[in-house]
Amino acid sequence: MLAYIVRRILYAIPILIGVNVITFALFFAVNTPNDVARMQLGVKRVTPQAIEEWKREHGYDKPLFYNAARSGLARLTDTIFFQKSVRLFAFDFGRSDSGRDIGADIRQRMWPSLAIAVPVFIVGLLTNITMALLIVFFRATYLEVSAVVLTVVMMSISSLFYIIAGQFLIGKLMHLVPISGYSGGLSAFKFLVLPVAVGVISGIGSGTRWYRTIFLEEFGKDYVRTARAKGLSELRVLFRHVLKNGMVPILTGAVVILPLLFTGNLILESFFGIPGLGSYTIDAIQGQDFAIVRSMVFLGSVFYIVGLLLTDISYTLVDPRIRLR
Amino acid sequence: MVKPVFLWTDTLLYVLVAAVAVLVWYVRRHEHLRAPWREVFRNRMGVAAMVVLAAYVTVGLLDSVHFRLPLESSAAGGERYSGQVLSVLDLLLTPLRTHQEETYSAPLATRLYSKETVRLPDGRDVRIYPRLRFGGAQLRDPARDRLPDIERTILRGVGFALLVWGALAAVVILVLARRHRWAPRAALQRVLAGRTDYPVHVALYTAGALILFASVTGHLAVHYHVFGTDKVGQDVFYETLKSIRTGLVIGTLTTLVMLPLAIVLGITAGYFRSWVDDVIQYIYTTLNSIPGVLLIVGAILMLEVYMANHPGDFQTVIARADLRLLFLCIILGITSWTGLCRLLRGEALKLRELDYVQAAQAFGVGHTKILARHILPNVMHIVLITVVLDFSGLVLAEAVLTYVGVGVDPTTYSWGNMINGARLELARDPVVWWSLAAAFLFMFGLVLSANLFADAVRDAFDPRAGGGRRGG
């Protein structure tokens, strides 16, 4: 088990290097370091000296991938790519192109992101499982048919519609909660209710359908027939047997998104004006702040890989037949 | 004569249509391929969804035949053409396209939505809601005549729709009667009771609803703005109809782009195992671990810079916007092929152990031939299911991406652009809701029918009935 985890972590390193190569290539195919400097310095103070100065300060005064002027290994290490990437691996994000401390920003903005993503995740999971159980319990009735149609309909509505309709109905017409914004502490609650509700509702359609197929698959298995043959009531079969066994694929499937909750929800955060990591990323994209984008991509990849690892581990925990080698 | 214009996405759509036609021809000749399709056509939901999709596709294809009209003053010398690129749909919708108002106006309104200062004939300035230039312009006294006129128009629309639908139903029933050698009357009864091989009555009812909608809106649209007008006075109904093509292009061309990559890499990884598998797995894990939106953002920024540096490559605004649309499809394809690739790899891993593949290997059949003859045909149902399931997700993704600012060009008609433009107008008082409503309604229609169709296809093709992956 331990050997497996260590091997997986080592395997992550080439993936992260690959991710960095792609982000660098994409970004610098668009902007040369000179462009970046010019943008950050603004229109007024742009002189060739100022640009050189800025590039030296921020470490952009080297070749991108290959330094022909040096010799030996330094040809590869004395480049923008190497210098900037190595620090990322130590989770030292450095300063953004506009001079802010990215590490501090991320630590500060992580909490609003989590404050949205965690409730959406938990409430969403509970709602979807309950709905799916109800649908499965009432299977082969008109209730099931209409519920299934309802999930398809809900799935076909754009998430933007849920956001806009929610803001308009609850925020503007009924004045129950503020339309957007955020504040720390307990008063955050009234800012979070609406985004969380919208996040949960927009996920009901696809989530419920997915869990329904899982439960239906369980219903076809032999142990269900055995349980019924023993004379167990349908409710008992559902909760004691099907739910328990169905939770295995559901939970292992949910584990993979757990780490990604940290990076926040781009759309919800920017629509509701919540200062989390999602809106941080969007702002950085629009301001073309490469240092932030690079850090967020790196962070996202790390979390993704951690999620895959957690999935594998959770499989062994819930199903002892699976051994990791 | 008109001068045809072939945009990149047009050409690719034609290729796609040709490919679908070839596929249909091929499937019809092979019984084992026809059987699951017959299942799809027997599914009532599937048939209704197909009729609606067909309507969307028709509008989209009409909007994909582009040309430039000759200028009228060109009689003297050689032919000269207008700079404006039009499509067949534009010609059909000429009244909608040209009825441009000043600014916002509500659906079926006769006056502008906001007050403006107007100079009366006697020289005084007053602030009133001015009459629209086209909306209800034929009415003498809008306050009194508007509602009766709208009612009359709707009735005319309903009547026309009944005529057209009746004719269509009669033709369908007569064809059925001829094919099965039924008496026409018996055929009618069978269709009404649903006692036909395929649910013809469902198709007819769906078509009837569509014809009714088209006829009523069509009759109204001659004199009114059915869905109002937007900020610059453009008819919203026209905008949302034009957006259909963008949605279809994104939903179909993206999969066209990603299919070869996903299929080739997926089945080779699963079939060859060893280092090939390692390399391909490395590629897709790396691509997958980059948040998709960021990858798209990077690529779109790159394109914008390229376009800014090479303005000479694009003759018209529409060609430029079209290239951006195509590029968006390509980049969406690159970010979304990994899921299918992983599925195909898993399936190929299973297939390579099966007896017939082992037998082929023992006979010394080459790898390429095994892949093409034994592996590929047996994973095609996965490909098909993925393609139809992905379609609706891509249509929805367009709106979100456009909101983030990395979607289609701002000059392209798309639901994302409509929503984005109208989003802030909800803060006005009274509310401007019609742009949003029209965009969401038409997007919903397309996505819903695509989802229902996808369900029907999956039920028919997936051997594990009811099982499957998360849709949409």
CSV table of N, CA and C in Angstrom, one decimal, chain A residues 46-147:
chain,number,residue,atom,x,y,z
A,46,VAL,N,6.7,53.3,-20.0
A,46,VAL,CA,7.3,52.3,-20.8
A,46,VAL,C,8.6,52.8,-21.5
A,47,THR,N,9.7,52.4,-21.0
A,47,THR,CA,11.0,52.7,-21.8
A,47,THR,C,11.7,51.4,-21.8
A,48,PRO,N,12.6,51.2,-22.8
A,48,PRO,CA,13.3,49.9,-22.9
A,48,PRO,C,14.0,49.6,-21.6
A,49,GLN,N,14.5,50.6,-20.9
A,49,GLN,CA,15.2,50.3,-19.6
A,49,GLN,C,14.2,49.8,-18.6
A,50,ALA,N,13.0,50.4,-18.5
A,50,ALA,CA,12.0,50.0,-17.5
A,50,ALA,C,11.6,48.6,-17.8
A,51,ILE,N,11.4,48.2,-19.1
A,51,ILE,CA,11.0,46.8,-19.4
A,51,ILE,C,12.1,45.9,-18.9
A,52,GLU,N,13.4,46.2,-19.3
A,52,GLU,CA,14.5,45.3,-18.8
A,52,GLU,C,14.5,45.2,-17.3
A,53,GLU,N,14.3,46.3,-16.7
A,53,GLU,CA,14.3,46.4,-15.2
A,53,GLU,C,13.3,45.4,-14.7
A,54,TRP,N,12.0,45.6,-15.2
A,54,TRP,CA,10.9,44.8,-14.7
A,54,TRP,C,11.1,43.3,-15.0
A,55,LYS,N,11.7,43.0,-16.1
A,55,LYS,CA,11.9,41.6,-16.5
A,55,LYS,C,13.0,41.0,-15.5
A,56,ARG,N,14.0,41.8,-15.2
A,56,ARG,CA,15.0,41.2,-14.3
A,56,ARG,C,14.4,41.0,-12.9
A,57,GLU,N,13.6,42.0,-12.5
A,57,GLU,CA,13.0,41.9,-11.1
A,57,GLU,C,12.1,40.6,-11.0
A,58,HIS,N,11.3,40.4,-12.1
A,58,HIS,CA,10.4,39.2,-12.0
A,58,HIS,C,11.0,37.9,-12.6
A,59,GLY,N,12.2,38.0,-13.0
A,59,GLY,CA,12.8,36.7,-13.5
A,59,GLY,C,12.4,36.3,-14.9
A,60,TYR,N,12.0,37.3,-15.7
A,60,TYR,CA,11.7,37.0,-17.1
A,60,TYR,C,12.8,37.3,-18.0
A,61,ASP,N,14.1,37.6,-17.5
A,61,ASP,CA,15.1,38.1,-18.4
A,61,ASP,C,15.9,36.9,-18.9
A,62,LYS,N,15.4,35.7,-19.0
A,62,LYS,CA,16.1,34.6,-19.5
A,62,LYS,C,15.4,34.0,-20.7
A,63,PRO,N,16.1,33.1,-21.5
A,63,PRO,CA,15.3,32.4,-22.6
A,63,PRO,C,14.2,31.5,-22.0
A,64,LEU,N,13.3,31.2,-22.8
A,64,LEU,CA,12.1,30.4,-22.3
A,64,LEU,C,12.5,29.0,-21.9
A,65,PHE,N,12.9,28.2,-22.9
A,65,PHE,CA,13.1,26.8,-22.6
A,65,PHE,C,14.6,26.4,-22.6
A,66,TYR,N,15.4,27.1,-23.5
A,66,TYR,CA,16.7,26.6,-23.7
A,66,TYR,C,17.7,27.8,-23.8
A,67,ASN,N,18.7,27.7,-22.9
A,67,ASN,CA,19.6,28.8,-22.8
A,67,ASN,C,20.9,28.5,-23.5
A,68,ALA,N,21.1,28.9,-24.8
A,68,ALA,CA,22.2,28.5,-25.5
A,68,ALA,C,23.5,29.2,-25.0
A,69,ALA,N,23.4,30.3,-24.3
A,69,ALA,CA,24.5,31.0,-23.9
A,69,ALA,C,25.3,30.3,-22.8
A,70,ARG,N,24.6,29.4,-22.1
A,70,ARG,CA,25.3,28.7,-20.9
A,70,ARG,C,25.8,27.4,-21.4
A,71,SER,N,26.4,26.6,-20.5
A,71,SER,CA,27.0,25.3,-20.9
A,71,SER,C,26.5,24.3,-19.9
A,72,GLY,N,26.6,23.0,-20.4
A,72,GLY,CA,26.2,21.9,-19.5
A,72,GLY,C,24.7,21.9,-19.1
A,73,LEU,N,24.5,21.5,-17.9
A,73,LEU,CA,23.1,21.4,-17.5
A,73,LEU,C,22.4,22.8,-17.4
A,74,ALA,N,23.2,23.8,-17.2
A,74,ALA,CA,22.7,25.2,-17.0
A,74,ALA,C,21.9,25.6,-18.3
A,75,ARG,N,22.2,25.0,-19.4
A,75,ARG,CA,21.5,25.3,-20.6
A,75,ARG,C,20.0,25.1,-20.4
A,76,LEU,N,19.6,24.1,-19.6
A,76,LEU,CA,18.2,23.8,-19.3
A,76,LEU,C,17.7,24.5,-18.0
A,77,THR,N,18.6,24.6,-17.0
A,77,THR,CA,18.2,25.2,-15.8
A,77,THR,C,18.1,26.7,-15.7
A,78,ASP,N,19.0,27.4,-16.5
A,78,ASP,CA,19.0,28.8,-16.4
A,78,ASP,C,18.0,29.4,-17.4
A,79,THR,N,16.7,29.0,-17.3
A,79,THR,CA,15.6,29.4,-18.2
A,79,THR,C,14.4,29.9,-17.4
A,80,ILE,N,13.6,30.6,-18.0
A,80,ILE,CA,12.3,31.0,-17.3
A,80,ILE,C,11.6,29.8,-16.9
A,81,PHE,N,11.4,28.8,-17.8
A,81,PHE,CA,10.6,27.7,-17.5
A,81,PHE,C,11.1,27.0,-16.2
A,82,PHE,N,12.5,26.7,-16.2
A,82,PHE,CA,13.0,25.9,-15.1
A,82,PHE,C,12.9,26.7,-13.8
A,83,GLN,N,13.3,27.9,-13.8
A,83,GLN,CA,13.3,28.7,-12.6
A,83,GLN,C,11.9,28.8,-12.0
A,84,LYS,N,10.9,29.1,-12.9
A,84,LYS,CA,9.6,29.3,-12.4
A,84,LYS,C,8.9,28.0,-12.0
A,85,SER,N,9.3,26.9,-12.7
A,85,SER,CA,8.6,25.6,-12.4
A,85,SER,C,9.1,25.0,-11.1
A,86,VAL,N,10.4,25.0,-10.8
A,86,VAL,CA,11.0,24.4,-9.7
A,86,VAL,C,10.4,24.9,-8.4
A,87,ARG,N,10.1,26.2,-8.4
A,87,ARG,CA,9.5,26.8,-7.2
A,87,ARG,C,8.1,26.2,-7.0
A,88,LEU,N,7.4,26.0,-8.1
A,88,LEU,CA,6.0,25.6,-7.9
A,88,LEU,C,6.0,24.2,-7.2
A,89,PHE,N,7.0,23.4,-7.5
A,89,PHE,CA,7.0,22.0,-6.9
A,89,PHE,C,7.1,22.1,-5.4
A,90,ALA,N,7.7,23.2,-4.9
A,90,ALA,CA,7.8,23.4,-3.5
A,90,ALA,C,6.7,24.2,-2.9
A,91,PHE,N,5.6,24.4,-3.8
A,91,PHE,CA,4.5,25.2,-3.5
A,91,PHE,C,4.8,26.6,-3.0
A,92,ASP,N,5.9,27.1,-3.6
A,92,ASP,CA,6.3,28.5,-3.4
A,92,ASP,C,5.8,29.2,-4.6
A,93,PHE,N,4.7,29.9,-4.5
A,93,PHE,CA,4.1,30.5,-5.7
A,93,PHE,C,4.7,31.8,-6.1
A,94,GLY,N,5.5,32.4,-5.1
A,94,GLY,CA,6.1,33.7,-5.4
A,94,GLY,C,5.1,34.8,-5.6
A,95,ARG,N,5.6,35.9,-6.3
A,95,ARG,CA,4.7,37.0,-6.4
A,95,ARG,C,4.1,37.0,-7.8
A,96,SER,N,2.9,37.6,-7.9
A,96,SER,CA,2.2,37.7,-9.2
A,96,SER,C,2.9,38.8,-10.0
A,97,ASP,N,2.5,38.8,-11.3
A,97,ASP,CA,3.1,39.8,-12.1
A,97,ASP,C,2.8,41.2,-11.7
A,98,SER,N,1.7,41.4,-11.0
A,98,SER,CA,1.3,42.7,-10.5
A,98,SER,C,1.9,42.9,-9.1
A,99,GLY,N,2.7,42.0,-8.6
A,99,GLY,CA,3.4,42.2,-7.3
A,99,GLY,C,2.7,41.7,-6.1
A,100,ARG,N,1.6,40.9,-6.2
A,100,ARG,CA,1.0,40.4,-5.0
A,100,ARG,C,1.6,39.1,-4.6
A,101,ASP,N,1.4,38.7,-3.3
A,101,ASP,CA,1.9,37.5,-2.8
A,101,ASP,C,0.9,36.4,-3.1
A,102,ILE,N,1.2,35.5,-4.1
A,102,ILE,CA,0.1,34.6,-4.5
A,102,ILE,C,-0.2,33.6,-3.4
A,103,GLY,N,0.8,33.1,-2.7
A,103,GLY,CA,0.5,32.1,-1.7
A,103,GLY,C,-0.4,32.7,-0.6
A,104,ALA,N,-0.2,33.9,-0.2
A,104,ALA,CA,-1.1,34.6,0.8
A,104,ALA,C,-2.5,34.7,0.2
A,105,ASP,N,-2.6,35.2,-1.1
A,105,ASP,CA,-3.9,35.3,-1.7
A,105,ASP,C,-4.6,34.0,-1.7
A,106,ILE,N,-3.9,32.9,-2.1
A,106,ILE,CA,-4.6,31.6,-2.2
A,106,ILE,C,-5.1,31.2,-0.8
A,107,ARG,N,-4.3,31.4,0.2
A,107,ARG,CA,-4.7,31.0,1.6
A,107,ARG,C,-5.9,31.8,2.0
A,108,GLN,N,-5.9,33.0,1.6
A,108,GLN,CA,-7.0,33.9,2.1
A,108,GLN,C,-8.3,33.6,1.3
A,109,ARG,N,-8.2,33.3,0.0
A,109,ARG,CA,-9.4,33.1,-0.9
A,109,ARG,C,-9.9,31.7,-0.8
A,110,MET,N,-9.1,30.8,-0.2
A,110,MET,CA,-9.5,29.4,-0.2
A,110,MET,C,-10.8,29.3,0.6
A,111,TRP,N,-11.0,30.0,1.7
A,111,TRP,CA,-12.1,29.8,2.6
A,111,TRP,C,-13.4,30.2,2.0
A,112,PRO,N,-13.6,31.3,1.3
A,112,PRO,CA,-14.9,31.6,0.6
A,112,PRO,C,-15.2,30.5,-0.4
A,113,SER,N,-14.2,30.0,-1.1
A,113,SER,CA,-14.4,29.0,-2.1
A,113,SER,C,-14.9,27.7,-1.4
A,114,LEU,N,-14.3,27.3,-0.3
A,114,LEU,CA,-14.7,26.2,0.4
A,114,LEU,C,-16.1,26.4,1.0
A,115,ALA,N,-16.4,27.6,1.4
A,115,ALA,CA,-17.7,27.9,2.0
A,115,ALA,C,-18.8,27.7,1.0
A,116,ILE,N,-18.5,27.8,-0.3
A,116,ILE,CA,-19.6,27.5,-1.3
A,116,ILE,C,-19.5,26.0,-1.7
A,117,ALA,N,-18.3,25.6,-2.0
A,117,ALA,CA,-18.1,24.3,-2.7
A,117,ALA,C,-18.5,23.1,-1.7
A,118,VAL,N,-18.2,23.2,-0.4
A,118,VAL,CA,-18.5,22.1,0.5
A,118,VAL,C,-20.0,21.9,0.7
A,119,PRO,N,-20.7,23.0,1.0
A,119,PRO,CA,-22.2,22.8,1.2
A,119,PRO,C,-22.8,22.3,-0.1
A,120,VAL,N,-22.4,22.9,-1.3
A,120,VAL,CA,-23.0,22.4,-2.5
A,120,VAL,C,-22.7,20.9,-2.7
A,121,PHE,N,-21.5,20.5,-2.4
A,121,PHE,CA,-21.2,19.1,-2.5
A,121,PHE,C,-22.0,18.2,-1.6
A,122,ILE,N,-22.0,18.6,-0.3
A,122,ILE,CA,-22.7,17.7,0.7
A,122,ILE,C,-24.2,17.7,0.5
A,123,VAL,N,-24.8,18.9,0.4
A,123,VAL,CA,-26.2,19.0,0.2
A,123,VAL,C,-26.6,18.4,-1.1
A,124,GLY,N,-25.8,18.6,-2.1
A,124,GLY,CA,-26.1,18.1,-3.4
A,124,GLY,C,-26.1,16.5,-3.4
A,125,LEU,N,-25.1,16.0,-2.7
A,125,LEU,CA,-25.0,14.5,-2.7
A,125,LEU,C,-26.2,14.0,-2.0
A,126,LEU,N,-26.6,14.6,-0.8
A,126,LEU,CA,-27.7,14.1,0.0
A,126,LEU,C,-29.0,14.2,-0.8
A,127,THR,N,-29.3,15.4,-1.4
A,127,THR,CA,-30.5,15.5,-2.2
A,127,THR,C,-30.6,14.5,-3.3
A,128,ASN,N,-29.5,14.4,-4.1
A,128,ASN,CA,-29.5,13.5,-5.3
A,128,ASN,C,-29.8,12.1,-4.8
A,129,ILE,N,-29.1,11.6,-3.8
A,129,ILE,CA,-29.3,10.2,-3.3
A,129,ILE,C,-30.7,10.0,-2.9
A,130,THR,N,-31.3,11.0,-2.1
A,130,THR,CA,-32.7,10.9,-1.7
A,130,THR,C,-33.6,10.8,-2.8
A,131,MET,N,-33.4,11.7,-3.8
A,131,MET,CA,-34.3,11.7,-5.0
A,131,MET,C,-34.2,10.3,-5.7
A,132,ALA,N,-33.0,9.9,-5.9
A,132,ALA,CA,-32.8,8.6,-6.6
A,132,ALA,C,-33.4,7.5,-5.9
A,133,LEU,N,-33.3,7.5,-4.5
A,133,LEU,CA,-33.9,6.4,-3.8
A,133,LEU,C,-35.4,6.4,-3.9
A,134,LEU,N,-36.0,7.6,-3.9
A,134,LEU,CA,-37.4,7.8,-4.0
A,134,LEU,C,-37.9,7.2,-5.4
A,135,ILE,N,-37.1,7.6,-6.4
A,135,ILE,CA,-37.5,7.2,-7.8
A,135,ILE,C,-37.4,5.7,-7.9
A,136,VAL,N,-36.4,5.1,-7.3
A,136,VAL,CA,-36.2,3.7,-7.4
A,136,VAL,C,-37.3,3.0,-6.6
A,137,PHE,N,-37.6,3.5,-5.4
A,137,PHE,CA,-38.7,2.9,-4.6
A,137,PHE,C,-40.0,2.9,-5.3
A,138,PHE,N,-40.3,4.0,-6.0
A,138,PHE,CA,-41.6,4.0,-6.7
A,138,PHE,C,-41.5,3.6,-8.2
A,139,ARG,N,-40.6,2.6,-8.4
A,139,ARG,CA,-40.4,2.3,-9.8
A,139,ARG,C,-41.6,1.5,-10.4
A,140,ALA,N,-41.7,1.7,-11.7
A,140,ALA,CA,-42.8,1.1,-12.4
A,140,ALA,C,-44.2,1.7,-12.0
A,141,THR,N,-44.1,3.0,-11.6
A,141,THR,CA,-45.4,3.7,-11.4
A,141,THR,C,-45.3,5.0,-12.2
A,142,TYR,N,-46.4,5.7,-12.3
A,142,TYR,CA,-46.4,7.0,-13.0
A,142,TYR,C,-45.5,8.0,-12.3
A,143,LEU,N,-45.3,7.9,-11.0
A,143,LEU,CA,-44.4,8.8,-10.2
A,143,LEU,C,-43.0,8.7,-10.8
A,144,GLU,N,-42.6,7.4,-11.0
A,144,GLU,CA,-41.2,7.3,-11.5
A,144,GLU,C,-41.1,7.9,-12.9
A,145,VAL,N,-42.1,7.6,-13.8
A,145,VAL,CA,-42.0,8.2,-15.1
A,145,VAL,C,-41.9,9.7,-15.1
A,146,SER,N,-42.8,10.3,-14.3
A,146,SER,CA,-42.7,11.8,-14.3
A,146,SER,C,-41.5,12.3,-13.6
A,147,ALA,N,-40.9,11.6,-12.6
A,147,ALA,CA,-39.7,12.1,-12.0
A,147,ALA,C,-38.5,12.0,-12.9
